[in-house]
CSV table of C-alpha atoms and ligand atoms in Angstrom, one decimal:
chain,number,residue,atom,x,y,z
A,1,MET,CA,-0.5,68.9,185.6
A,2,LYS,CA,-0.4,69.2,181.9
A,3,LYS,CA,-3.5,68.4,179.9
A,4,ILE,CA,-3.3,66.0,177.0
A,5,VAL,CA,-6.0,65.5,174.4
A,6,VAL,CA,-6.2,62.7,171.8
A,7,THR,CA,-8.9,63.0,169.2
A,8,GLY,CA,-9.8,59.6,167.8
A,9,GLY,CA,-8.4,58.2,171.1
A,10,ALA,CA,-10.8,55.3,171.1
A,11,GLY,CA,-9.6,54.1,167.7
A,12,PHE,CA,-7.0,51.6,166.7
A,13,ILE,CA,-4.0,54.0,166.6
A,14,GLY,CA,-5.5,56.5,169.0
A,15,SER,CA,-5.9,54.0,171.8
A,16,ALA,CA,-2.3,52.7,171.3
A,17,LEU,CA,-1.2,56.3,171.7
A,18,VAL,CA,-3.3,56.7,174.8
A,19,ARG,CA,-1.7,53.6,176.3
A,20,ALA,CA,1.8,54.9,175.4
A,21,LEU,CA,1.0,58.2,177.1
A,22,VAL,CA,-0.3,56.5,180.2
A,23,ASN,CA,2.7,54.2,180.4
A,24,ALA,CA,5.1,57.1,179.8
A,25,GLY,CA,3.5,59.1,182.6
A,26,GLU,CA,3.6,56.4,185.2
A,27,GLN,CA,5.7,58.6,187.6
A,28,SER,CA,3.2,61.5,187.6
A,29,PRO,CA,-0.2,60.2,186.6
A,30,SER,CA,-2.2,62.7,184.5
A,31,ALA,CA,-5.6,62.2,183.0
A,32,ILE,CA,-5.9,62.1,179.2
A,33,ASP,CA,-8.9,63.6,177.5
A,34,VAL,CA,-10.1,61.5,174.6
A,35,ILE,CA,-12.4,63.0,172.0
A,36,ASP,CA,-14.1,60.3,170.0
A,37,ASN,CA,-17.6,60.0,168.5
A,38,LEU,CA,-17.2,56.2,168.6
A,39,SER,CA,-18.2,55.9,164.9
A,40,SER,CA,-15.4,53.4,164.4
A,41,GLY,CA,-13.5,53.7,167.7
A,42,ARG,CA,-14.6,51.6,170.7
A,43,GLU,CA,-14.6,52.3,174.4
A,44,SER,CA,-13.3,48.7,174.9
A,45,ASN,CA,-10.0,49.7,173.1
A,46,LEU,CA,-9.3,51.8,176.2
A,47,GLN,CA,-10.1,49.1,178.7
A,48,GLU,CA,-6.8,48.8,180.5
A,49,VAL,CA,-6.4,52.6,180.9
A,50,ARG,CA,-10.1,53.5,181.3
A,51,ASP,CA,-9.6,55.0,184.8
A,52,ARG,CA,-6.9,57.4,183.4
A,53,VAL,CA,-9.0,58.7,180.6
A,54,ASN,CA,-11.8,61.2,180.3
A,55,LEU,CA,-13.8,60.1,177.3
A,56,HIS,CA,-15.7,62.9,175.6
A,57,ARG,CA,-18.1,61.4,173.1
A,58,LEU,CA,-18.0,64.3,170.7
A,59,ASP,CA,-17.8,64.8,166.9
A,60,ILE,CA,-14.8,66.9,165.8
A,61,ARG,CA,-17.1,68.7,163.3
A,62,ASP,CA,-18.8,70.3,166.3
A,63,GLY,CA,-16.4,73.1,167.0
A,64,GLY,CA,-18.4,74.5,169.9
A,65,ALA,CA,-18.5,71.2,171.7
A,66,ILE,CA,-14.9,70.2,171.3
A,67,ALA,CA,-13.6,73.7,172.3
A,68,SER,CA,-14.0,73.2,176.0
A,69,ALA,CA,-12.4,69.7,175.9
A,70,ILE,CA,-9.4,71.1,174.0
A,71,ARG,CA,-9.0,74.4,175.9
A,72,GLY,CA,-5.8,74.7,177.9
A,73,ALA,CA,-4.2,71.5,176.7
A,74,ASP,CA,-0.4,71.3,176.4
A,75,VAL,CA,-0.7,68.9,173.5
A,76,VAL,CA,-3.5,67.8,171.2
A,77,TYR,CA,-2.9,64.7,169.1
A,78,HIS,CA,-5.3,64.9,166.3
A,79,LEU,CA,-6.0,61.4,165.0
A,80,ALA,CA,-9.8,61.5,164.5
A,81,ALA,CA,-10.7,60.9,160.8
A,82,ILE,CA,-12.5,58.7,158.4
A,83,PRO,CA,-9.3,56.9,157.3
A,84,SER,CA,-10.1,55.1,154.1
A,85,VAL,CA,-9.3,55.7,150.4
A,86,PRO,CA,-12.3,53.7,149.1
A,87,ARG,CA,-14.7,55.2,151.6
A,88,SER,CA,-13.7,58.6,150.5
A,89,ILE,CA,-14.7,57.6,147.0
A,90,ASP,CA,-18.0,56.0,148.1
A,91,GLU,CA,-18.8,58.8,150.5
A,92,PRO,CA,-16.8,61.9,149.5
A,93,LEU,CA,-19.0,64.5,151.3
A,94,LEU,CA,-18.9,62.7,154.7
A,95,SER,CA,-15.1,62.1,154.5
A,96,HIS,CA,-14.6,65.7,153.4
A,97,GLU,CA,-16.6,67.0,156.3
A,98,VAL,CA,-14.8,64.9,158.9
A,99,ASN,CA,-11.3,65.0,157.5
A,100,ILE,CA,-11.2,68.7,156.4
A,101,ASP,CA,-13.9,70.6,158.3
A,102,GLY,CA,-13.4,68.5,161.4
A,103,THR,CA,-9.6,69.0,161.2
A,104,PHE,CA,-10.1,72.8,160.8
A,105,GLN,CA,-12.3,72.8,163.9
A,106,VAL,CA,-9.6,71.0,165.9
A,107,PHE,CA,-6.9,73.5,164.9
A,108,ARG,CA,-9.2,76.4,165.5
A,109,ALA,CA,-10.1,75.2,169.0
A,110,ALA,CA,-6.4,74.6,169.7
A,111,ALA,CA,-5.4,78.0,168.5
A,112,GLN,CA,-8.1,79.8,170.4
A,113,GLY,CA,-7.7,77.6,173.5
A,114,GLY,CA,-4.0,78.3,174.1
A,115,VAL,CA,-2.8,74.9,173.2
A,116,ARG,CA,1.0,74.6,172.9
A,117,ARG,CA,1.2,72.0,170.1
A,118,VAL,CA,-0.9,69.9,167.8
A,119,VAL,CA,0.4,66.7,166.4
A,120,TYR,CA,-1.6,65.9,163.3
A,121,ALA,CA,-2.0,62.4,161.8
A,122,ALA,CA,-1.4,63.0,158.1
A,123,SER,CA,-1.2,60.3,155.5
A,124,SER,CA,1.4,58.8,153.1
A,125,SER,CA,-1.4,58.8,150.6
A,126,ALA,CA,-0.5,62.4,149.9
A,127,TYR,CA,2.5,61.3,147.9
A,128,GLY,CA,0.4,59.4,145.3
A,129,ASP,CA,2.5,57.5,142.8
A,130,SER,CA,6.0,58.8,142.8
A,131,GLU,CA,8.6,57.8,140.3
A,132,VAL,CA,11.2,57.0,142.9
A,133,LEU,CA,11.2,55.2,146.2
A,134,PRO,CA,11.6,55.9,149.1
A,135,LYS,CA,9.2,58.8,149.4
A,136,VAL,CA,10.8,61.8,150.9
A,137,GLU,CA,9.2,64.8,152.5
A,138,THR,CA,10.5,67.2,149.8
A,139,MET,CA,8.6,65.5,147.0
A,140,VAL,CA,5.7,67.3,145.4
A,141,PRO,CA,2.5,65.7,146.7
A,142,ASN,CA,0.2,64.1,144.2
A,143,PRO,CA,-3.0,62.9,145.8
A,144,LYS,CA,-5.0,60.2,143.9
A,145,SER,CA,-8.1,60.1,146.0
A,146,PRO,CA,-10.4,62.4,148.0
A,147,TYR,CA,-8.9,60.9,151.2
A,148,ALA,CA,-5.4,61.7,150.1
A,149,ALA,CA,-6.4,65.3,149.2
A,150,GLN,CA,-8.2,65.7,152.5
A,151,LYS,CA,-5.3,64.6,154.5
A,152,LEU,CA,-3.0,66.9,152.5
A,153,MET,CA,-5.3,69.8,153.2
A,154,GLY,CA,-5.0,69.1,156.9
A,155,GLU,CA,-1.2,69.4,156.5
A,156,HIS,CA,-1.7,72.8,154.8
A,157,TYR,CA,-3.9,73.9,157.7
A,158,ALA,CA,-1.4,72.7,160.2
A,159,SER,CA,1.3,74.8,158.5
A,160,VAL,CA,-0.8,77.9,158.2
A,161,PHE,CA,-2.2,77.7,161.8
A,162,HIS,CA,1.5,77.8,162.7
A,163,SER,CA,2.5,80.7,160.5
A,164,CYS,CA,-0.7,82.8,160.9
A,165,PHE,CA,-1.8,82.0,164.5
A,166,GLY,CA,1.4,80.9,166.2
A,167,LEU,CA,0.1,77.4,167.0
A,168,GLU,CA,2.9,74.8,167.1
A,169,THR,CA,2.0,72.0,164.7
A,170,VAL,CA,3.7,68.9,163.5
A,171,SER,CA,2.3,66.7,160.8
A,172,LEU,CA,3.2,63.1,160.6
A,173,ARG,CA,2.5,61.2,157.4
A,174,PHE,CA,1.4,57.8,158.7
A,175,PHE,CA,2.4,55.0,156.4
A,176,ASN,CA,0.2,51.9,156.5
A,177,VAL,CA,-0.2,51.3,160.2
A,178,PHE,CA,-1.0,47.8,161.5
A,179,GLY,CA,-1.2,46.0,164.8
A,180,PRO,CA,-3.5,44.7,167.5
A,181,ARG,CA,-7.0,46.2,167.7
A,182,GLN,CA,-7.2,47.1,164.0
A,183,ASP,CA,-10.9,46.4,163.3
A,184,PRO,CA,-11.4,43.8,160.5
A,185,SER,CA,-15.2,44.1,160.5
A,186,SER,CA,-15.6,46.6,157.7
A,187,PRO,CA,-15.0,46.4,154.0
A,188,TYR,CA,-12.9,49.5,154.5
A,189,SER,CA,-10.7,47.9,157.1
A,190,GLY,CA,-6.9,47.9,156.6
A,191,VAL,CA,-5.7,45.0,154.5
A,192,LEU,CA,-3.6,43.3,157.2
A,193,SER,CA,-6.6,43.1,159.6
A,194,LEU,CA,-8.6,41.5,156.8
A,195,PHE,CA,-5.8,39.1,156.0
A,196,MET,CA,-5.6,38.1,159.7
A,197,LYS,CA,-9.3,37.5,159.8
A,198,HIS,CA,-9.2,35.3,156.8
A,199,LEU,CA,-6.1,33.5,157.8
A,200,LEU,CA,-7.6,32.5,161.1
A,201,ALA,CA,-10.9,31.6,159.6
A,202,GLY,CA,-9.3,29.5,156.9
A,203,THR,CA,-11.0,31.5,154.2
A,204,ALA,CA,-9.6,33.3,151.1
A,205,PRO,CA,-8.9,37.0,151.2
A,206,THR,CA,-9.5,39.1,148.1
A,207,ILE,CA,-6.5,40.9,146.7
A,208,PHE,CA,-7.4,43.9,144.6
A,209,GLY,CA,-5.2,44.0,141.5
A,210,ASP,CA,-2.2,41.7,141.0
A,211,GLY,CA,-1.0,41.8,144.6
A,212,GLU,CA,2.3,43.3,143.5
A,213,GLN,CA,1.5,46.6,145.0
A,214,SER,CA,3.7,47.3,148.0
A,215,ARG,CA,3.3,49.1,151.3
A,216,ASP,CA,5.6,50.3,154.2
A,217,PHE,CA,3.6,48.6,156.9
A,218,THR,CA,4.4,50.2,160.2
A,219,TYR,CA,3.7,48.8,163.7
A,220,VAL,CA,1.2,50.8,165.7
A,221,GLU,CA,3.4,51.1,168.8
A,222,ASP,CA,6.2,52.7,166.7
A,223,VAL,CA,3.8,55.2,165.3
A,224,ALA,CA,2.5,56.0,168.8
A,225,GLY,CA,6.0,56.5,170.1
A,226,LEU,CA,6.8,58.8,167.2
A,227,CYS,CA,3.7,60.9,168.0
A,228,VAL,CA,5.0,61.5,171.5
A,229,LYS,CA,8.4,62.5,170.2
A,230,ALA,CA,6.8,64.9,167.8
A,231,ALA,CA,5.0,66.6,170.7
A,232,HIS,CA,8.2,67.4,172.5
A,233,ALA,CA,10.9,67.8,169.8
A,234,HIS,CA,12.5,71.3,169.4
A,235,GLY,CA,12.7,73.3,166.2
A,236,VAL,CA,10.1,71.2,164.4
A,237,ALA,CA,6.9,73.4,164.6
A,238,GLY,CA,5.2,73.9,161.3
A,239,LYS,CA,6.9,70.9,159.8
A,240,MET,CA,5.9,67.5,158.3
A,241,TYR,CA,7.6,64.1,158.7
A,242,ASN,CA,7.2,60.6,157.4
A,243,ALA,CA,6.0,58.2,160.0
A,244,GLY,CA,7.0,54.9,158.4
A,245,ASN,CA,9.2,51.9,158.9
A,246,GLY,CA,11.3,52.2,155.7
A,247,GLY,CA,10.3,48.8,154.5
A,248,CYS,CA,8.4,47.7,151.4
A,249,TYR,CA,6.3,44.5,151.1
A,250,THR,CA,4.0,43.3,148.4
A,251,LEU,CA,0.6,41.9,149.3
A,252,ASN,CA,1.5,38.6,147.6
A,253,PHE,CA,4.6,38.3,149.7
A,254,ILE,CA,2.7,39.0,152.9
A,255,TRP,CA,-0.1,36.6,152.3
A,256,ASP,CA,2.6,33.9,151.6
A,257,LEU,CA,4.4,34.8,154.8
A,258,MET,CA,1.2,34.7,156.8
A,259,GLN,CA,0.3,31.3,155.5
A,260,LYS,CA,3.7,30.0,156.4
A,261,MET,CA,3.4,31.4,159.9
A,262,GLU,CA,0.1,29.6,160.4
A,263,GLY,CA,1.0,26.5,158.5
A,264,VAL,CA,-1.9,26.7,156.0
A,265,LYS,CA,-2.3,26.9,152.3
A,266,ILE,CA,-5.2,29.2,151.1
A,267,THR,CA,-5.2,30.5,147.6
A,268,PRO,CA,-6.4,34.1,147.6
A,269,LEU,CA,-9.1,35.5,145.3
A,270,PHE,CA,-8.1,38.4,143.0
A,271,GLY,CA,-10.4,41.3,142.2
A,272,PRO,CA,-10.1,44.4,140.1
A,273,PRO,CA,-7.6,47.1,141.2
A,274,ARG,CA,-9.1,49.6,143.6
A,275,GLU,CA,-9.7,53.1,142.4
A,276,GLY,CA,-7.4,55.7,143.9
A,277,ASP,CA,-4.9,53.0,145.0
A,278,VAL,CA,-1.3,54.0,145.2
A,279,ARG,CA,1.0,51.4,143.6
A,280,HIS,CA,4.1,51.5,145.8
A,281,SER,CA,4.7,53.1,149.1
A,282,MET,CA,7.9,53.3,151.2
A,283,ALA,CA,9.0,55.9,153.6
A,284,ASP,CA,12.3,57.7,153.7
A,285,THR,CA,12.8,57.8,157.5
A,286,ARG,CA,15.9,60.0,157.7
A,287,SER,CA,14.3,63.3,158.6
A,288,ALA,CA,12.2,61.7,161.4
A,289,ALA,CA,15.3,59.9,162.7
A,290,ALA,CA,17.4,63.0,162.7
A,291,GLU,CA,14.9,65.6,163.9
A,292,LEU,CA,12.4,63.5,166.0
A,293,GLN,CA,14.8,60.7,167.1
A,294,HIS,CA,12.6,58.2,165.4
A,295,ALA,CA,13.9,54.7,165.7
A,296,PRO,CA,11.2,52.0,164.9
A,297,ARG,CA,11.7,49.1,167.3
A,298,VAL,CA,9.4,46.5,165.8
A,299,SER,CA,10.4,44.9,162.5
A,300,PHE,CA,7.6,44.1,160.1
A,301,GLU,CA,7.9,40.3,160.7
A,302,GLU,CA,7.9,40.8,164.5
A,303,GLY,CA,4.9,43.1,164.3
A,304,LEU,CA,3.1,40.6,162.1
A,305,ARG,CA,3.7,37.8,164.7
A,306,LYS,CA,2.5,40.0,167.6
A,307,THR,CA,-0.5,41.0,165.7
A,308,LEU,CA,-1.4,37.5,164.7
A,309,ALA,CA,-1.1,36.4,168.3
A,310,TRP,CA,-3.5,39.2,169.3
A,311,TYR,CA,-6.1,38.3,166.7
A,312,ARG,CA,-5.9,34.6,167.6
A,313,THR,CA,-7.1,35.5,171.1
A,314,ALA,CA,-9.4,38.3,170.1
A,315,LEU,CA,-11.2,36.4,167.4
A,316,ALA,CA,-11.5,33.3,169.5
A,317,VAL,CA,-13.5,35.2,172.2
A,318,ALA,CA,-15.5,37.3,169.7
B,401,UD2,C1,-3.9,54.4,152.8
B,401,UD2,C2,-2.5,55.1,153.1
B,401,UD2,C3,-2.1,54.9,154.5
B,401,UD2,C4,-3.2,55.3,155.5
B,401,UD2,C5,-4.5,54.6,155.1
B,401,UD2,C6,-5.7,54.9,156.0
B,401,UD2,C7,-1.3,54.8,150.9
B,401,UD2,C8,-0.2,54.2,150.3
B,401,UD2,N1,-1.5,54.5,152.2
B,401,UD2,O1,-3.7,53.1,153.0
B,401,UD2,O2,-0.9,55.7,154.8
B,401,UD2,O3,-3.4,56.7,155.4
B,401,UD2,O4,-4.8,54.9,153.7
B,401,UD2,O5,-6.6,53.9,155.7
B,401,UD2,O6,-2.1,55.6,150.4
B,401,UD2,N2,-6.4,45.6,149.6
B,401,UD2,C9,-6.7,44.3,149.1
B,401,UD2,N3,-7.7,43.6,149.7
B,401,UD2,C10,-8.5,44.1,150.7
B,401,UD2,C11,-8.2,45.4,151.2
B,401,UD2,C12,-7.2,46.1,150.6
B,401,UD2,O7,-6.0,43.8,148.2
B,401,UD2,O8,-9.4,43.4,151.2
B,401,UD2,C13,-5.3,46.4,149.0
B,401,UD2,C14,-5.7,47.8,148.6
B,401,UD2,O9,-6.2,47.8,147.3
B,401,UD2,C15,-4.3,48.4,148.7
B,401,UD2,C16,-3.6,47.7,149.9
B,401,UD2,O10,-4.3,46.5,150.1
B,401,UD2,O11,-3.5,48.2,147.5
B,401,UD2,C17,-3.7,48.5,151.2
B,401,UD2,O12,-5.0,48.9,151.4
B,401,UD2,P1,-5.5,49.5,152.8
B,401,UD2,O13,-6.9,49.9,152.6
B,401,UD2,O14,-5.1,48.6,153.9
B,401,UD2,O15,-4.6,50.8,152.9
B,401,UD2,P2,-4.2,52.0,151.8
B,401,UD2,O16,-2.9,51.6,151.1
B,401,UD2,O17,-5.3,52.5,151.1
């Protein structure tokens, strides 16, 4: 039975990945080891699959502690991080320690523990502001925030752990991921989770800047599916791919769309642009399609509907 480890597996994206792995393995059930310090992840995110998961409440900065949980795994999906541009500006040391030192510890434990492959959750923020869209993997990175620089460093570590230590690694630059279970409770939460919360409460969200910035919002289950493909594809070790949908939507457009879906009219507040913010983001998905057989299944509008339905239930019981 092959061992699978998911760091950050109790988080929003990590738990979607764990569910995808459990569903994919229905014929031959295998346990999944989740490493999560529950700083932003929640055990309740794993509710439906809890009996198939060994939850190790560990911090990825603690190399000694995570080594035994990682040792002997076939695949490690490394998603644990402090995933926020503004938080990396407010708390640069903490996000550096988790996103760079912690990532190093995961790669080191994997290399020493005989792991076959690590799939690393990199970030589209590494591109910064490019002159052209879509953003393609061959572009020179241009990080605009500590978070972007940290996630890029993780890619470099992935690449050198492959070339120097023979560890198979694949980096996936996640574009803005959204979907059920994205936690809207923090000021650092993803914008769509905050929009959902305000929409259902009938209150005005704050849009930073003019709202004409755009993002390639990507549904969480599509990203989870791509992670699994990246773990098994041939000829991809040491490489990096975009994990996006190929779309591009402005915040103003999305807030209008959400109001129409809900049949309400709420004028948003506007605040100053956020430091470190990228203006436009859109993935070129051709490499991931060709080499990882990536084919996103959920359109942005459909994902938005599914997500809204989930928040309607979740926020009603909260
Ligand atoms: C970055 C990365 C993304 C992922 C993510 C992890 C880019 C383009 N994307 O997402 O791939 O790694 O970090 O967190 O770098 N905003 C508002 N009001 C709010 C909250 C946010 O207007 O209440 C704006 C924010 O200024 C930004 C956009 O919404 O322009 C998206 O912000 P976000 O925090 O959801 O994600 P972002 O783009 O920093």
